[in-house]
């Protein structure tokens, strides 16, 4: 029954539905701003997952040297708040694919309303924090709009 | 596509699949112990949701006076750890249904392995924290093993 | 004994020491990126606190109409990771003070090493989310480098 | 200025002041129940810290074999809620010290009001999860009420 838990691949990337629970809200009555970064990370993780790339395998060296992805820079607009019981959709698409970094465009929407827009720069690192090159297989998998 | 996001009602309660993400783990390599309480709360919330009871409606007074549920006591065994990328299943069933409180039995399992067992006592409160009686409709909905 | 818990006012703003605990780390061995936003928020809250402005009082309308602060935009560089047991220092200073918004420069450092740099735009809102003007008293309190 | 950040040793254990921030609250207006477990863990970590025991050193094997502490069982009463801007005090004392496990009594109070009471059973494990014996030095350090 875990089918669909990782969201779905779309024409230009990935979409993931996320439920807002008690834990996500704060006393102002809406979602605590930092929680949106958790939702964005779930979107990125499940995008990679559906492309066949798991964090545990990455760190265990299944793609050559052990690798982790680390967020290096984020530019983020908090436009409208989500509320308890809402279901929001996190969309992720590759904007730019370099040798050692990836830039992703991500959004969180509730129905037609865009709640959050973010540009996220992710680096590929060794577990010790040294910049690494993105393995070729992965490079091919994460090409922006492969279909276009 | 949010179908199934709230889990499923079972013969004696509710089951919810939860993915383990980066945010859930700590530097020991496994899930941070307090995070299991978040998963348990998601299970309870979605059990109520599929019974037609939403937190926003509760607090807005759709069931008479405005109500919240508050955890009063928890007895919890942490038996085995979950790891990143795992999908665990949170099960929830009513153990005892009183006038102003509910006792729930909850488990978190990964495949056949039980990771966490918890007995959770929940009280029905006004937003100011005064004990309230469980509305009759809700009482009927949450009966243990109604089918037995 | 809670003396110092809210950090200290500095020549151009505020500084707060924050300990890194288990809850802040993830399985990559370092601090989970979204946690830095929590630390930044603690810095902003304690900056306001030492200026005499509490969140509960704000929302209760002690400054006229009930107000909340909401983060609208954040530009954030994650330069180096913090690790368990580290003590990091969050510094906050007003960069620009408008009628209904504040731009803050914030940093997180560990010793001489800057770990995180952020520019944070905060809006003043009613509890319903309507933009509000910053009360005059508060405006005076939050002036950038009042001493210069 | 990080003096006092780790709390203080007391006659029968340890006390740590913790500020309640936005991140700790939920939309019901008070602290989210699972957050108290984070505060309890901060208390335990700082108790160990002031006894000279750091998590990083533990895992790096400074006390013989690499060790981690894992929470195995918790019995917890949530008596009264804490609210934003509150300062609560987490107290920790050793109740029972076995060869491979420790039972701790912990409380969270706000002024004279006890908010949370917990009995926490912690096991000593290898990083792979194998039960280990508590090193002798540590055993001596953590004796209940050493002064009595």
XYZ file of C-alpha atoms in Angstrom:
592
model
C 0.000 0.000 0.000
C 3.017 2.306 -0.131
C 2.300 2.825 -3.826
C 2.240 6.487 -4.669
C 3.942 7.383 -1.407
C 6.907 8.729 -3.372
C 4.764 10.950 -5.595
C 4.931 10.812 -9.383
C 7.223 11.781 -12.241
C 5.765 14.518 -14.443
C 6.617 15.850 -17.911
C 9.232 18.177 -16.515
C 10.055 16.716 -13.106
C 8.226 15.427 -10.062
C 5.158 16.124 -7.915
C 4.517 14.995 -4.343
C 1.413 15.474 -2.197
C 2.078 16.340 1.431
C -0.467 16.483 4.257
C -0.218 19.274 6.857
C -0.258 17.844 10.392
C -0.194 19.385 13.885
C 3.610 19.109 13.940
C 3.864 21.460 10.935
C 1.907 24.348 12.410
C 2.800 26.972 14.998
C 0.839 29.118 17.436
C 0.117 31.747 14.741
C -2.291 29.121 13.357
C -0.497 28.347 10.090
C 2.517 26.301 8.977
C 5.860 27.242 10.596
C 8.014 28.741 7.810
C 10.997 26.396 8.192
C 8.759 23.353 7.705
C 8.351 24.212 4.021
C 12.053 23.387 3.605
C 11.304 19.903 4.944
C 8.549 19.507 2.364
C 10.909 20.703 -0.392
C 13.519 18.177 0.719
C 10.912 15.379 0.671
C 10.121 16.415 -2.908
C 13.781 16.306 -3.934
C 14.321 12.945 -2.189
C 11.323 11.348 -3.866
C 12.268 12.821 -7.259
C 15.649 11.066 -6.884
C 13.933 7.943 -5.527
C 11.705 7.574 -8.606
C 14.822 8.061 -10.735
C 16.310 5.095 -8.908
C 18.586 7.015 -6.527
C 18.294 6.344 -2.766
C 20.138 8.250 -0.041
C 21.273 5.086 1.718
C 22.718 3.648 -1.504
C 24.384 6.973 -2.309
C 26.155 7.095 1.039
C 27.014 3.387 0.838
C 28.871 4.042 -2.441
C 26.596 2.231 -4.869
C 27.399 4.925 -7.458
C 31.209 4.758 -7.049
C 32.537 6.861 -4.184
C 30.142 7.489 -1.240
C 28.168 10.669 -1.913
C 25.733 12.965 -0.207
C 23.757 15.864 -1.587
C 24.007 19.112 0.389
C 21.927 22.264 -0.039
C 24.305 25.159 -0.690
C 21.994 28.050 -1.439
C 18.297 28.694 -1.334
C 16.254 31.653 -2.499
C 12.745 31.251 -1.181
C 9.497 33.224 -1.333
C 6.841 32.517 1.280
C 3.731 33.794 -0.519
C 0.719 32.317 1.302
C 0.431 30.037 4.321
C -0.772 26.441 4.426
C -3.039 25.335 7.278
C -3.667 22.165 9.264
C -5.389 19.338 7.305
C -4.439 20.940 3.944
C -2.896 18.777 1.240
C -0.184 20.685 -0.619
C 1.713 19.623 -3.722
C 5.491 19.982 -3.957
C 6.805 20.184 -7.522
C 10.457 19.820 -8.418
C 12.239 20.277 -11.736
C 15.868 20.488 -12.751
C 16.749 24.033 -13.849
C 20.475 23.547 -14.427
C 22.728 20.535 -14.227
C 26.452 21.195 -13.695
C 29.316 18.818 -13.044
C 29.204 19.071 -9.267
C 25.983 20.900 -8.592
C 22.315 20.936 -9.514
C 19.937 23.887 -9.489
C 16.314 22.953 -8.898
C 13.117 24.984 -9.218
C 10.586 23.990 -6.607
C 7.074 25.103 -5.728
C 4.552 24.295 -3.068
C 0.930 24.847 -4.085
C -2.480 24.266 -2.548
C -4.975 23.850 -5.385
C -4.309 26.770 -7.749
C -2.617 28.928 -5.109
C 1.180 28.957 -5.112
C 2.305 29.097 -1.472
C 6.083 28.861 -1.781
C 8.598 29.296 -4.621
C 12.220 28.253 -4.190
C 15.412 28.016 -6.204
C 17.699 25.471 -4.595
C 21.376 24.881 -5.353
C 22.523 21.417 -4.333
C 26.159 20.266 -4.295
C 27.487 16.715 -4.559
C 29.876 16.015 -1.690
C 31.920 13.217 -0.171
C 30.856 12.323 3.404
C 33.829 14.459 4.542
C 32.412 17.469 2.689
C 34.724 17.482 -0.362
C 33.046 18.560 -3.646
C 32.557 15.587 -5.964
C 31.409 15.155 -9.555
C 27.898 13.932 -10.245
C 28.154 10.294 -11.520
C 27.369 10.003 -15.244
C 24.335 7.743 -14.774
C 22.818 10.232 -12.422
C 23.609 13.107 -14.759
C 21.583 11.469 -17.511
C 18.694 10.770 -15.109
C 18.374 14.344 -13.896
C 18.543 16.214 -17.236
C 16.020 19.067 -17.352
C 12.897 18.272 -19.430
C 14.491 15.241 -21.079
C 11.406 14.911 -23.240
C 11.384 18.424 -24.729
C -3.810 12.211 -6.520
C -4.047 12.686 -2.760
C -6.038 9.465 -2.575
C -4.674 7.169 0.067
C -2.657 9.979 1.649
C -4.733 9.544 4.827
C -4.094 5.794 5.056
C -6.898 3.257 5.364
C -9.455 2.039 7.871
C -8.853 -1.557 8.953
C -10.960 -4.173 10.754
C -9.979 -2.835 14.124
C -8.735 0.686 13.416
C -6.436 2.434 10.983
C -3.121 2.002 9.166
C -0.896 4.696 7.651
C 2.307 4.328 5.650
C 5.009 6.868 6.449
C 8.257 7.429 4.576
C 11.463 8.127 6.534
C 13.206 11.255 5.224
C 16.463 13.061 6.103
C 14.570 15.276 8.568
C 13.600 12.201 10.633
C 17.116 10.863 11.185
C 19.914 11.987 13.479
C 23.694 11.660 13.427
C 23.539 8.183 14.992
C 22.291 7.099 11.555
C 18.748 6.105 12.505
C 15.453 7.888 13.255
C 15.533 10.386 16.155
C 13.379 8.892 18.927
C 10.984 11.838 19.341
C 10.073 11.682 15.637
C 8.123 8.463 16.243
C 5.659 10.540 18.289
C 5.073 12.681 15.202
C 4.331 9.556 13.167
C 1.938 8.319 15.880
C 0.165 11.668 15.837
C -0.169 11.509 12.046
C -1.756 8.083 12.477
C -4.246 9.368 15.059
C -5.082 12.429 12.932
C -5.717 10.369 9.818
C -7.756 7.801 11.770
C -10.007 10.683 12.877
C -9.946 12.143 9.365
C -11.259 8.949 7.772
C -13.940 8.891 10.479
C -14.964 12.352 9.270
C -13.324 14.373 12.048
C -10.889 17.187 11.105
C -8.802 19.243 13.535
C -9.816 22.561 11.962
C -13.508 21.698 12.215
C -13.054 20.500 15.803
C -11.460 23.763 16.874
C -14.016 25.802 14.889
C -16.816 24.149 16.889
C -18.455 22.056 14.203
C -19.178 19.415 16.864
C -20.747 21.784 19.402
C -18.229 23.594 21.598
C -14.720 24.109 20.144
C -12.554 21.105 21.037
C -8.989 19.952 20.835
C -7.473 16.574 21.601
C -4.469 16.632 23.915
C -2.101 13.776 24.705
C -2.119 13.240 28.494
C -0.028 10.151 28.956
C 2.127 7.938 26.808
C 3.857 4.672 27.548
C 6.209 3.913 24.701
C 8.692 1.153 23.825
C 11.365 1.902 21.260
C 12.248 -1.629 20.121
C 14.136 -1.275 16.839
C 15.162 1.757 14.790
C 13.865 2.822 11.385
C 16.344 4.130 8.796
C 16.321 6.656 5.969
C 14.244 5.638 2.904
C 12.280 3.038 4.964
C 8.498 2.933 4.708
C 6.963 2.203 8.099
C 3.318 1.508 8.921
C 1.594 3.220 11.836
C -1.422 1.301 13.168
C -3.955 2.790 15.557
C -6.867 1.194 17.358
C -9.166 2.315 20.141
C -8.430 0.389 23.349
C -10.851 2.206 25.667
C -13.381 4.930 25.112
C -14.400 7.003 28.142
C -16.535 10.105 28.444
C -13.699 12.597 28.291
C -10.739 10.503 27.249
C -9.648 7.863 24.749
C -6.950 5.250 25.161
C -5.350 4.157 21.910
C -2.977 1.285 21.127
C -0.498 2.239 18.446
C 2.363 0.463 16.709
C 4.981 1.360 14.161
C 6.243 -1.561 12.088
C 8.598 -2.038 9.160
C 7.556 -5.190 7.347
C 7.158 -7.857 10.050
C 9.375 -6.069 12.559
C 7.612 -4.036 15.249
C 9.724 -0.920 15.867
C 7.615 1.006 18.375
C 4.677 0.145 20.662
C 2.723 2.864 22.431
C -0.304 3.258 24.663
C -1.617 6.791 24.338
C -4.173 8.497 26.563
C -5.859 11.428 24.841
C -8.147 13.935 26.592
C -10.847 16.080 25.045
C -10.324 19.732 25.999
C -11.702 23.178 25.349
C -9.178 25.561 23.713
C -8.623 26.978 27.221
C -7.663 23.529 28.481
C -10.866 22.597 30.342
C -11.802 18.872 30.179
C -14.812 18.335 27.920
C -17.036 15.381 27.089
C -16.537 13.575 23.792
C -19.501 14.465 21.492
C -21.909 11.553 21.011
C -21.384 11.308 17.231
C -17.693 11.003 17.773
C -18.158 8.444 20.524
C -20.025 6.176 18.146
C -17.374 6.635 15.443
C -14.450 5.692 17.641
C -15.862 2.554 19.322
C -13.240 -0.190 19.574
C -13.675 -2.960 16.976
C -17.237 -1.919 16.138
C -17.516 -4.975 13.910
C -16.638 -7.623 16.530
C 19.020 31.340 36.167
C 17.470 32.143 32.789
C 19.750 35.162 32.605
C 21.517 35.315 29.282
C 19.106 32.777 27.780
C 17.903 35.468 25.355
C 21.411 36.345 24.169
C 22.752 39.897 24.207
C 22.296 43.195 22.390
C 25.399 44.231 20.451
C 26.561 47.507 18.858
C 24.636 46.804 15.702
C 22.067 44.215 16.737
C 21.926 40.959 18.667
C 23.889 37.753 19.269
C 22.599 34.427 20.571
C 24.523 31.252 21.395
C 22.821 28.030 20.356
C 23.875 24.487 21.236
C 23.640 21.742 18.608
C 21.753 18.714 19.943
C 20.856 15.283 18.518
C 17.530 16.666 17.251
C 19.375 19.127 14.982
C 21.493 16.583 13.125
C 20.647 14.101 10.388
C 22.122 10.800 9.243
C 24.746 12.572 7.088
C 26.387 13.384 10.451
C 25.887 17.164 10.424
C 23.050 19.628 11.083
C 19.948 19.220 8.882
C 19.788 22.307 6.638
C 16.279 23.444 7.596
C 17.261 23.546 11.285
C 19.385 26.648 10.630
C 16.133 28.512 9.916
C 14.956 27.595 13.396
C 18.158 29.017 14.863
C 17.717 32.210 12.803
C 14.162 32.545 14.084
C 15.341 32.109 17.673
C 17.828 34.933 17.050
C 15.116 37.216 15.667
C 12.740 36.387 18.531
C 15.344 37.081 21.188
C 16.442 40.301 19.441
C 12.826 41.475 19.707
C 12.581 40.136 23.257
C 15.550 42.190 24.468
C 13.955 45.206 22.743
C 10.894 44.562 24.889
C 8.733 42.900 22.254
C 7.220 39.468 22.991
C 5.263 37.312 20.533
C 2.453 36.652 22.987
C 2.019 40.373 23.696
C 2.146 41.153 19.977
C -0.636 38.716 19.176
C -2.651 39.846 22.222
C -2.627 43.402 20.849
C -0.420 45.116 23.410
C 0.907 47.324 20.588
C -2.483 48.359 19.222
C -3.994 45.874 16.795
C -2.937 42.209 17.196
C 0.154 41.579 15.086
C 2.348 38.725 13.956
C 5.632 38.780 12.074
C 5.805 36.535 9.020
C 8.878 35.638 6.964
C 8.205 36.637 3.345
C 11.510 36.008 1.620
C 14.805 34.454 2.522
C 18.078 34.286 0.627
C 20.344 31.862 2.400
C 23.862 30.483 1.892
C 24.777 27.243 3.623
C 28.586 27.549 3.684
C 29.837 25.019 6.250
C 28.042 22.516 8.474
C 27.706 22.579 12.254
C 28.077 19.312 14.174
C 26.641 17.791 17.331
C 27.837 19.404 20.590
C 28.961 22.595 18.745
C 27.970 25.984 20.105
C 27.134 28.366 17.266
C 26.399 32.080 17.455
C 23.436 33.594 15.619
C 23.831 37.328 14.886
C 20.990 39.538 13.748
C 20.988 43.152 12.602
C 18.429 45.380 10.951
C 19.429 46.118 7.338
C 16.352 48.082 6.304
C 13.270 49.228 8.148
C 10.167 50.019 6.064
C 6.620 50.822 7.077
C 5.302 47.283 6.894
C 8.426 45.179 6.527
C 11.873 44.683 7.962
C 14.951 43.319 6.225
C 17.409 41.605 8.537
C 20.967 40.395 7.956
C 21.679 37.245 9.896
C 24.684 34.962 10.287
C 25.454 31.736 12.049
C 29.102 31.264 12.993
C 31.144 28.700 14.892
C 34.212 30.469 16.247
C 35.685 32.397 13.288
C 33.999 30.247 10.666
C 30.802 31.621 9.106
C 28.456 28.675 8.547
C 25.316 30.370 7.253
C 24.489 33.823 5.837
C 20.908 34.928 5.346
C 18.934 37.976 4.262
C 15.441 37.749 5.694
C 12.430 39.880 4.768
C 9.799 39.940 7.480
C 6.302 41.430 7.066
C 4.010 42.736 9.786
C 0.584 41.094 9.494
C -2.763 40.910 11.254
C -3.644 37.392 12.500
C -5.808 37.092 9.371
C -2.778 37.776 7.175
C -3.484 41.416 6.229
C -0.365 43.624 5.875
C -0.107 46.070 8.788
C 2.133 49.008 9.612
C 4.913 48.553 12.147
C 3.893 50.418 15.351
C 5.931 53.601 15.919
C 7.456 52.432 19.210
C 8.693 49.323 17.556
C 10.017 51.268 14.585
C 12.218 53.320 16.894
C 13.429 50.196 18.699
C 14.518 48.361 15.574
C 16.395 51.170 13.778
C 19.606 49.895 12.197
C 22.772 50.785 14.167
C 20.979 53.265 16.400
C 24.323 54.274 17.867
C 26.043 55.228 14.561
C 29.399 33.818 26.445
C 28.275 30.204 26.135
C 28.684 29.899 29.885
C 25.647 28.353 31.470
C 24.395 27.147 28.083
C 24.699 23.553 29.318
C 22.701 24.169 32.503
C 24.028 23.284 35.950
C 24.728 20.261 38.110
C 22.471 20.077 41.164
C 22.573 18.082 44.398
C 20.853 15.141 42.809
C 21.385 15.659 39.083
C 21.082 18.443 36.528
C 18.858 21.396 35.606
C 18.601 23.151 32.231
C 16.556 26.219 31.283
C 14.884 26.051 27.880
C 13.111 28.865 26.047
C 9.894 28.134 24.143
C 10.091 29.452 20.574
C 7.666 29.537 17.620
C 9.079 26.225 16.356
C 7.949 24.477 19.574
C 4.291 25.465 19.394
C 1.427 24.206 17.258
C -1.859 25.670 16.039
C -3.632 24.774 19.295
C -1.589 27.651 20.774
C 0.645 25.639 23.112
C 3.752 23.454 22.803
C 3.448 20.418 20.497
C 3.599 17.328 22.747
C 6.519 15.608 21.009
C 8.717 18.688 21.495
C 8.935 17.957 25.221
C 10.939 14.840 24.320
C 13.444 17.102 22.572
C 13.745 19.202 25.725
C 14.224 16.042 27.824
C 16.964 14.880 25.468
C 18.698 18.280 25.730
C 18.610 17.848 29.510
C 20.139 14.367 29.328
C 22.809 15.512 26.851
C 23.832 18.470 28.984
C 23.829 16.354 32.156
C 26.333 14.047 30.433
C 28.219 17.058 29.038
C 28.793 18.559 32.492
C 29.941 15.111 33.632
C 32.535 15.270 30.862
C 30.790 13.005 28.356
C 30.172 14.304 24.809
C 28.193 12.489 22.100
C 30.867 13.022 19.471
C 33.567 11.585 21.748
C 31.319 8.663 22.681
C 30.743 7.723 19.050
C 34.438 8.292 18.207
C 35.376 5.701 20.848
C 37.066 7.898 23.420
C 35.643 5.628 26.118
C 36.843 2.359 24.592
C 34.498 0.971 21.938
C 32.305 3.493 20.056
C 29.039 3.948 21.933
C 25.693 5.626 21.554
C 22.882 6.037 24.053
C 19.444 4.997 22.800
C 16.087 5.602 24.478
C 14.396 2.216 24.983
C 11.313 3.056 26.993
C 9.554 6.178 28.141
C 6.606 6.652 30.453
C 5.500 10.243 30.200
C 2.758 12.402 31.728
C 1.796 15.609 29.963
C 0.224 17.558 32.838
C 0.087 21.203 31.757
C 1.135 22.956 28.544
C 3.985 25.422 28.064
C 3.432 28.486 25.873
C 5.497 30.660 23.543
C 8.100 32.865 25.291
C 7.976 30.703 28.470
C 11.213 29.573 30.081
C 10.890 26.024 31.383
C 13.371 24.059 33.479
C 14.277 20.470 32.625
C 15.575 18.456 35.586
C 17.295 15.107 35.241
C 18.442 12.636 37.881
C 19.658 9.071 37.781
C 17.063 6.716 39.263
C 18.818 3.413 38.590
C 22.178 2.557 37.083
C 22.570 -0.929 35.622
C 25.378 -2.494 33.642
C 23.967 -1.718 30.207
C 21.128 0.649 30.924
C 20.247 3.764 32.910
C 16.862 4.809 34.228
C 16.413 8.549 34.581
C 13.701 10.601 36.262
C 13.033 13.813 34.386
C 10.683 16.734 34.854
C 9.826 19.879 32.982
C 8.528 22.713 35.138
C 7.526 26.340 34.620
C 7.994 28.133 37.931
C 6.275 25.954 40.540
C 4.053 24.174 38.029
C 5.196 20.735 36.875
C 4.312 20.413 33.187
C 5.785 17.028 32.279
C 7.031 14.009 34.248
C 8.954 11.221 32.540
C 10.763 8.010 33.401
C 13.264 7.246 30.676
C 15.162 4.003 30.155
C 18.331 4.481 28.127
C 20.477 1.632 26.768
C 24.148 1.729 25.862
C 24.668 0.433 22.321
C 27.353 -0.038 19.712
C 26.761 1.995 16.508
C 25.392 -1.251 15.007
C 22.821 -1.479 17.782
C 24.434 -4.212 19.945
C 23.911 -3.782 23.708
C 27.164 -2.710 25.411
C 28.263 -2.283 29.005
C 28.509 1.212 30.440
C 32.249 2.072 30.804
C 33.415 2.121 34.444
C 34.389 5.803 34.454
C 30.953 6.718 33.238
C 29.309 4.446 35.767
C 31.004 6.317 38.601
C 30.020 9.678 37.098
C 26.344 8.882 36.805
C 25.709 7.325 40.238
C 22.385 8.526 41.709
C 22.798 11.185 44.434
C 26.521 10.534 44.805
C 26.578 12.937 47.743
C 23.960 11.154 49.885
